[in-house]
Short mmCIF file of C-alpha atoms in Angstrom, two decimals:
data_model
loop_
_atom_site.label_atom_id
_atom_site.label_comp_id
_atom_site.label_asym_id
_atom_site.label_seq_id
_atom_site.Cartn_x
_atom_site.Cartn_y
_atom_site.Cartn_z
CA UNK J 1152 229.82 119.28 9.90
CA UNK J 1153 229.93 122.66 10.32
CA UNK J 1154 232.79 125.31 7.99
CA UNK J 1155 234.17 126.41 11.85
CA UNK J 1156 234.42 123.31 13.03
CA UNK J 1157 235.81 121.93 9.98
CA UNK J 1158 238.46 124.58 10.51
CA UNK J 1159 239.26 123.81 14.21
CA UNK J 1160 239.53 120.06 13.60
CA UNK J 1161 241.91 120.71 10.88
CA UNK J 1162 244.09 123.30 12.17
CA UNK J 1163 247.73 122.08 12.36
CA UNK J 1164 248.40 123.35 15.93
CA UNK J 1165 244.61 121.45 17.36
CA UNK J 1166 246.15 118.13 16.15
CA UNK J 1167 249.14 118.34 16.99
CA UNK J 1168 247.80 119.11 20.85
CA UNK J 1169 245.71 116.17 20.44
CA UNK J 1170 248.53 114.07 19.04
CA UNK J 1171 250.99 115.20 22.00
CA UNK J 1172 247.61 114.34 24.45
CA UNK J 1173 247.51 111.02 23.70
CA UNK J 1174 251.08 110.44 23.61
CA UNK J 1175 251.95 112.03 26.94
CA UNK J 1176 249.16 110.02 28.42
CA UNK J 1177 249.92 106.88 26.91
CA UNK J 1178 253.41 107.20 28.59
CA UNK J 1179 251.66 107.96 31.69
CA UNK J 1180 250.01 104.51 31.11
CA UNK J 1181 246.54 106.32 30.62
CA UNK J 1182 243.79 104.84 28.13
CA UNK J 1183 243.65 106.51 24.65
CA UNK J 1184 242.66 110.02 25.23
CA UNK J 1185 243.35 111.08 21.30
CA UNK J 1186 241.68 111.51 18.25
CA UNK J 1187 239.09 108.60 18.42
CA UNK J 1188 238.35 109.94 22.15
CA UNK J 1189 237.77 113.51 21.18
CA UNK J 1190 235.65 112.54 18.19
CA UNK J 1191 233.40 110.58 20.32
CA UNK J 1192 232.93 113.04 23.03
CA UNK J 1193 232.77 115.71 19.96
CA UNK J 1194 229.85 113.51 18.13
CA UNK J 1195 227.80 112.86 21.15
CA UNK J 1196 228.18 116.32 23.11
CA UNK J 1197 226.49 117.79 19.69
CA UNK J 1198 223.93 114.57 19.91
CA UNK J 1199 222.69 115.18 22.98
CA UNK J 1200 221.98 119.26 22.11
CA UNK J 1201 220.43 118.32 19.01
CA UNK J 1202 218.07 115.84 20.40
CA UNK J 1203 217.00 118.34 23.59
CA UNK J 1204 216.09 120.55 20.67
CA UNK J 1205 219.19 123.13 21.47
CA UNK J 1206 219.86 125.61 18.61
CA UNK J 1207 222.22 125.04 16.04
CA UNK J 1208 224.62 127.34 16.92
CA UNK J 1209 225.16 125.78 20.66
CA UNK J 1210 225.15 122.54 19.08
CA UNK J 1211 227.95 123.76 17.40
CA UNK J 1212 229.70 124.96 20.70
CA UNK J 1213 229.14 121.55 22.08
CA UNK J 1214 230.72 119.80 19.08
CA UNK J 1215 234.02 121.95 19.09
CA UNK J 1216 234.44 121.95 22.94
CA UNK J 1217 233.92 118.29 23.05
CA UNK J 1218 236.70 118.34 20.42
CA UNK J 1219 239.07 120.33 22.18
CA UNK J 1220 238.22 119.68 25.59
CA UNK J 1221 241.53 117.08 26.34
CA UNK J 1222 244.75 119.19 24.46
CA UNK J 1223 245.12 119.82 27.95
CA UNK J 1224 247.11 116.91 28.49
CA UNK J 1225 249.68 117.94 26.16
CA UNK J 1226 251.05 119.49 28.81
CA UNK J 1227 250.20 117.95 32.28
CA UNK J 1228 247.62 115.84 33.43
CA UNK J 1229 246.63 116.76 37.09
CA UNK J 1230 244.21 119.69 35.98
CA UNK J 1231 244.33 119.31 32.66
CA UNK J 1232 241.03 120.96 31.82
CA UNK J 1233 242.28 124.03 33.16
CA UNK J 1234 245.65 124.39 31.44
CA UNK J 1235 243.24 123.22 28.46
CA UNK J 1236 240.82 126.11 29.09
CA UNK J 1237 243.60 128.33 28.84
CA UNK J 1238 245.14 126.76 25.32
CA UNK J 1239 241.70 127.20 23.77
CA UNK J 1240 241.25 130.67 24.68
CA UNK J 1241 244.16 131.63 22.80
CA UNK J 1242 244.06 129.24 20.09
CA UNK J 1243 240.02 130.39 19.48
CA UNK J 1244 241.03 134.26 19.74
CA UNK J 1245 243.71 133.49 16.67
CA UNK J 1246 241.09 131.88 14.66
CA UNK J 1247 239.00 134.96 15.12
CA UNK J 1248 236.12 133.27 16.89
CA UNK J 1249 233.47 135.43 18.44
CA UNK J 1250 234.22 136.22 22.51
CA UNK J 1251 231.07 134.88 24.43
CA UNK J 1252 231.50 132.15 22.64
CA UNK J 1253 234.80 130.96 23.16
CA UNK J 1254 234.20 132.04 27.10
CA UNK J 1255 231.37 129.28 26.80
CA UNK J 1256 233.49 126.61 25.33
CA UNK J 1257 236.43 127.48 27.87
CA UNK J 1258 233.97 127.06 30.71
CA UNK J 1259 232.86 123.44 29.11
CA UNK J 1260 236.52 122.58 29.16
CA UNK J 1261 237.54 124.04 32.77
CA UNK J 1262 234.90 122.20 34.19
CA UNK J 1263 234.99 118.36 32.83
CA UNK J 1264 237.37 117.11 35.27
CA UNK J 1265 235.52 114.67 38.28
CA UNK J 1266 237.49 116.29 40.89
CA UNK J 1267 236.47 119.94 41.23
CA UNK J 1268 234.58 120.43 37.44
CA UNK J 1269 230.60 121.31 37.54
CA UNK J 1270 227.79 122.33 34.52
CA UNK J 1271 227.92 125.59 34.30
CA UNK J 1272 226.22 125.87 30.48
CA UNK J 1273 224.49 123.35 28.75
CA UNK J 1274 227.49 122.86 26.48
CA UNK J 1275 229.21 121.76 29.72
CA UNK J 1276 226.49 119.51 30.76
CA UNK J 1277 226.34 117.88 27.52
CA UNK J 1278 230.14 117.33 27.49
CA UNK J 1279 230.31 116.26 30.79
CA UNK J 1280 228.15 113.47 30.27
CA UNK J 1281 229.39 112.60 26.94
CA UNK J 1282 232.79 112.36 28.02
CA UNK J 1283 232.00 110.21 30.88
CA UNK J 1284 230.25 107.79 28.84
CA UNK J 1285 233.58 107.07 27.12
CA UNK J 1286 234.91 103.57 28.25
CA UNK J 1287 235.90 100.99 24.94
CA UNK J 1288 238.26 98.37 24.52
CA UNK J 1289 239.63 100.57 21.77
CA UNK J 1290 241.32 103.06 24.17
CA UNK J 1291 243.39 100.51 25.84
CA UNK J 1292 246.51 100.45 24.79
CA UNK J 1293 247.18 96.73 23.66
CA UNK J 1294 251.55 97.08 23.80
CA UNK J 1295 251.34 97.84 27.61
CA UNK J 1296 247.97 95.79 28.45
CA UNK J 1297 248.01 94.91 32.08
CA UNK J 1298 245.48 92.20 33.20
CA UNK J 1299 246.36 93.25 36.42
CA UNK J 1300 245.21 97.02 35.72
CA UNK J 1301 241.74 97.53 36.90
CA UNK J 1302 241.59 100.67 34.07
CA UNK J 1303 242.91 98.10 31.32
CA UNK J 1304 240.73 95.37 32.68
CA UNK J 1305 237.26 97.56 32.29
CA UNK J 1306 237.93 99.00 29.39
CA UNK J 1307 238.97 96.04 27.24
CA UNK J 1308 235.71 94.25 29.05
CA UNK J 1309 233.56 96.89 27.39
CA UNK J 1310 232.69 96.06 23.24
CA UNK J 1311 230.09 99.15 22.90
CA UNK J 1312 229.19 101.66 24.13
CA UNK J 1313 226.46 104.99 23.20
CA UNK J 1314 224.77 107.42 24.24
CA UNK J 1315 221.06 107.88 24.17
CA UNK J 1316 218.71 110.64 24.50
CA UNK J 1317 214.77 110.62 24.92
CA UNK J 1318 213.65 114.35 24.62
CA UNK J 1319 209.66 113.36 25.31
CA UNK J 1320 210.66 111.71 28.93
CA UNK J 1321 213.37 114.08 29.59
CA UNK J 1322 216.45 111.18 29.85
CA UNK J 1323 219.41 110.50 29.15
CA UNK J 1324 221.16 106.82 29.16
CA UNK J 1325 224.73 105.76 28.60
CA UNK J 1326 225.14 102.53 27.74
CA UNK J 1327 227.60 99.80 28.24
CA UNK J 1328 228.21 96.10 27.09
CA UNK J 1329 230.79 94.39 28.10
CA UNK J 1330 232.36 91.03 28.47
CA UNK J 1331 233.16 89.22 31.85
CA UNK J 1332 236.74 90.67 31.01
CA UNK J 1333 235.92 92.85 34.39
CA UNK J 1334 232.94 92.65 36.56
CA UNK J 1335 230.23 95.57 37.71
CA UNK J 1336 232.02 96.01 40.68
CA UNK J 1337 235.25 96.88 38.80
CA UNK J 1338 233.21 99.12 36.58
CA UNK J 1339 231.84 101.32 39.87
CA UNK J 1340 235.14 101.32 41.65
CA UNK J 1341 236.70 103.32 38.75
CA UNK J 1342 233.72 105.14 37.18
CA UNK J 1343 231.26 106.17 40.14
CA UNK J 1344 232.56 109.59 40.55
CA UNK J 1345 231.75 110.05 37.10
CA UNK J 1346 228.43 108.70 37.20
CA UNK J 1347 227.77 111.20 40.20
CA UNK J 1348 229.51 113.70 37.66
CA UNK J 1349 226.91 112.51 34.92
CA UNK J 1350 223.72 112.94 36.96
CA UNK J 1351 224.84 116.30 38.43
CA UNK J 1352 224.63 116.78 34.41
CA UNK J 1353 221.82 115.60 33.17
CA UNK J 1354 219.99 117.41 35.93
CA UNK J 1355 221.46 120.75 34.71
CA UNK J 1356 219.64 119.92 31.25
CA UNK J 1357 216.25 119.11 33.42
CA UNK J 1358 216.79 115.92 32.28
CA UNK J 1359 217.46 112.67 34.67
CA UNK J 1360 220.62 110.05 34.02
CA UNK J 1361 220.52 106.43 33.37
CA UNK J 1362 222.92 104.24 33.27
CA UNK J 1363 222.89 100.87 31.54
CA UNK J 1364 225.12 97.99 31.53
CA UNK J 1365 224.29 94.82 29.53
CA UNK J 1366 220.58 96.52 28.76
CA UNK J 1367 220.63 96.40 33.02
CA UNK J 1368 219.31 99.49 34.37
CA UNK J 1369 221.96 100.06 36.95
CA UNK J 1370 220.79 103.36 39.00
CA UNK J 1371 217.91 105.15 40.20
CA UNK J 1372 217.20 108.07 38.65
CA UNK J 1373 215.86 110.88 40.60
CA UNK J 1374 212.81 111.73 40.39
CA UNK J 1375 210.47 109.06 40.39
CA UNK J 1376 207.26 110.54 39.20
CA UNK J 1377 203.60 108.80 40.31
CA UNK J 1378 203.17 106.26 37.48
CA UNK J 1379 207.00 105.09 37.73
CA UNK J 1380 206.77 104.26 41.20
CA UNK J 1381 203.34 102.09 41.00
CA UNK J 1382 204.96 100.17 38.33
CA UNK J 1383 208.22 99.75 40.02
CA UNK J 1384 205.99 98.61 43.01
CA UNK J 1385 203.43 96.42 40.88
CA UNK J 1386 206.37 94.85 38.86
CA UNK J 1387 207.74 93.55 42.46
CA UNK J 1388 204.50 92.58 44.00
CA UNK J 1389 204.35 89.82 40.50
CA UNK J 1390 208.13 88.27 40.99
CA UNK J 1391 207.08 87.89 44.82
CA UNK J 1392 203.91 86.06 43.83
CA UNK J 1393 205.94 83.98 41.31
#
C-alpha cells in the first residue's frame, strides 16, 4: 500500500466517517456499507487501473477514492456522494494533498451514485464499476435479516463475488455466485440500473462490461466485433442441429 494512503485509511476522523456510514445505514436497514465495503471497492478500483496499465500514481487516486467514496452517509443518504464529495475536499486539503488531485478524487465520489452520477475520469470509471460489483452475503445484516427483503434476499444468495479484468481483449467482468437464496430475476430488479451504470463505465475505459452470474454470461456486450459474431452464430447453428 501506498505511505498516503496508509495515512488516509488511518486517520482518526476517515474512520470514524466510515464507522458513522455504516451505522446510520444499518439503522436505515441498508446492507453493510462500512469498512469491509470500502476496502473492496478500494482494492478493486486500484485492480482494475493496474491491470489497464494506468500509472501508479492514478492507481493510487483510484485506491483512496474508492476508500472514501461512502463517508457520505454519515450524514444523509439521498445524495450521499455529493455531501461525500464535499467531506473529502476538506478532509484531503488538511492532509495537505496536492489540488488536481483531490478535484479528481472528489469528482470519482460526486459521481458514483446510479441516479444522476456519470465517469468523468478514469478513477471514476474504475470506481463506478467496482462499487457496483459489490453484492455479498457478508453485507447483510444478520440481526435484522428479512426473508421478505428483496435487498437481504440477493445479497445473502450471493457467496462470491470479483472482479476481473482482461487488458489484451479490452473487458471487464464482474462476477457473481450465488445460491437459489434469490433468483436472476431478483438480482436484475435491484441491480440493473447499476449494470447500465457499469457499462456506461467500462466504455469510458474503451473497455466493454460483462457480467457473470454462476460462470453465465448474462449480457451482451457492445460491440460485437467480426469473429465474435460468427462464433456466436456457428455455436447456435450446432445446438439447433443437436
Amino acid at each position: 500500500m501506498s505511505e498516503l494512503f496508509e495515512v488516509i485509511r488511518n486517520n482518526a476522523e476517515v474512520k470514524s466517517l466510515i464507522a458513522a456510514a455504516n451505522d446510520n445505514l444499518a439503522a436505515l436497514r441498508y446492507t453493510e456499507h462500512g469498512f469491509r465495503h470500502m476496502g473492496f471497492v478500494s482494492h478493486n478500483t486500484k485492480k482494475i487501473l493496474t491491470e489497464l496499465n494506468y500509472d501508479e500514481h492514478t492507481q493510487e487516486l483510484g485506491q483512496i477514492a474508492g476508500y472514501l467514496h461512502d463517508i457520505g452517509n454519515a450524514i444523509c443518504r439521498k445524495h450521499h456522494g455529493l455531501t461525500g464529495a464535499t467531506l473529502v475536499y476538506s478532509l484531503l486539503q488538511k492532509i495537505g494533498m496536492n489540488q488536481r488531485d483531490i478535484e479528481i478524487i472528489v469528482a470519482a465520489i460526486g459521481n458514483h451514485e446510479e441516479e444522476y452520477g456519470k465517469p468523468v475520469n478514469p478513477v471514476s470509471a474504475a470506481l463506478i464499476i467496482a462499487d457496483k460489483s459489490d453484492a455479498h452475503r457478508t453485507r447483510v445484516h444478520m440481526k435484522v435479516f428479512d426473508k421478505d427483503d428483496i435487498h437481504d434476499r440477493v445479497n445473502y444468495a450471493i457467496k462470491k463475488n470479483r472482479v476481473t479484468v482482461n487488458c489484451e481483449r479490452k473487458e471487464i467482468a464482474s462476477r457473481f455466485y450465488m445460491n437459489k437464496t434469490a433468483s436472476v430475476m431478483d438480482f436484475f430488479r435491484i441491480y440493473f440500473s447499476r449494470i447500465d451504470m457499469s457499462e456506461k463505465a467500462a466504455e469510458f475505459l474503451g473497455c466493454s462490461y460483462k457480467l457473470y452470474i454462476n460462470d453465465v454470461l448474462i449480457n451482451a456486450p457492445r460491440p460485437i466485433d467480426d469473429t465474435d459474431f460468427k462464433k456466436i452464430v456457428d455455436d447456435a447453428d450446432l445446438v439447433e442441429l443437436n
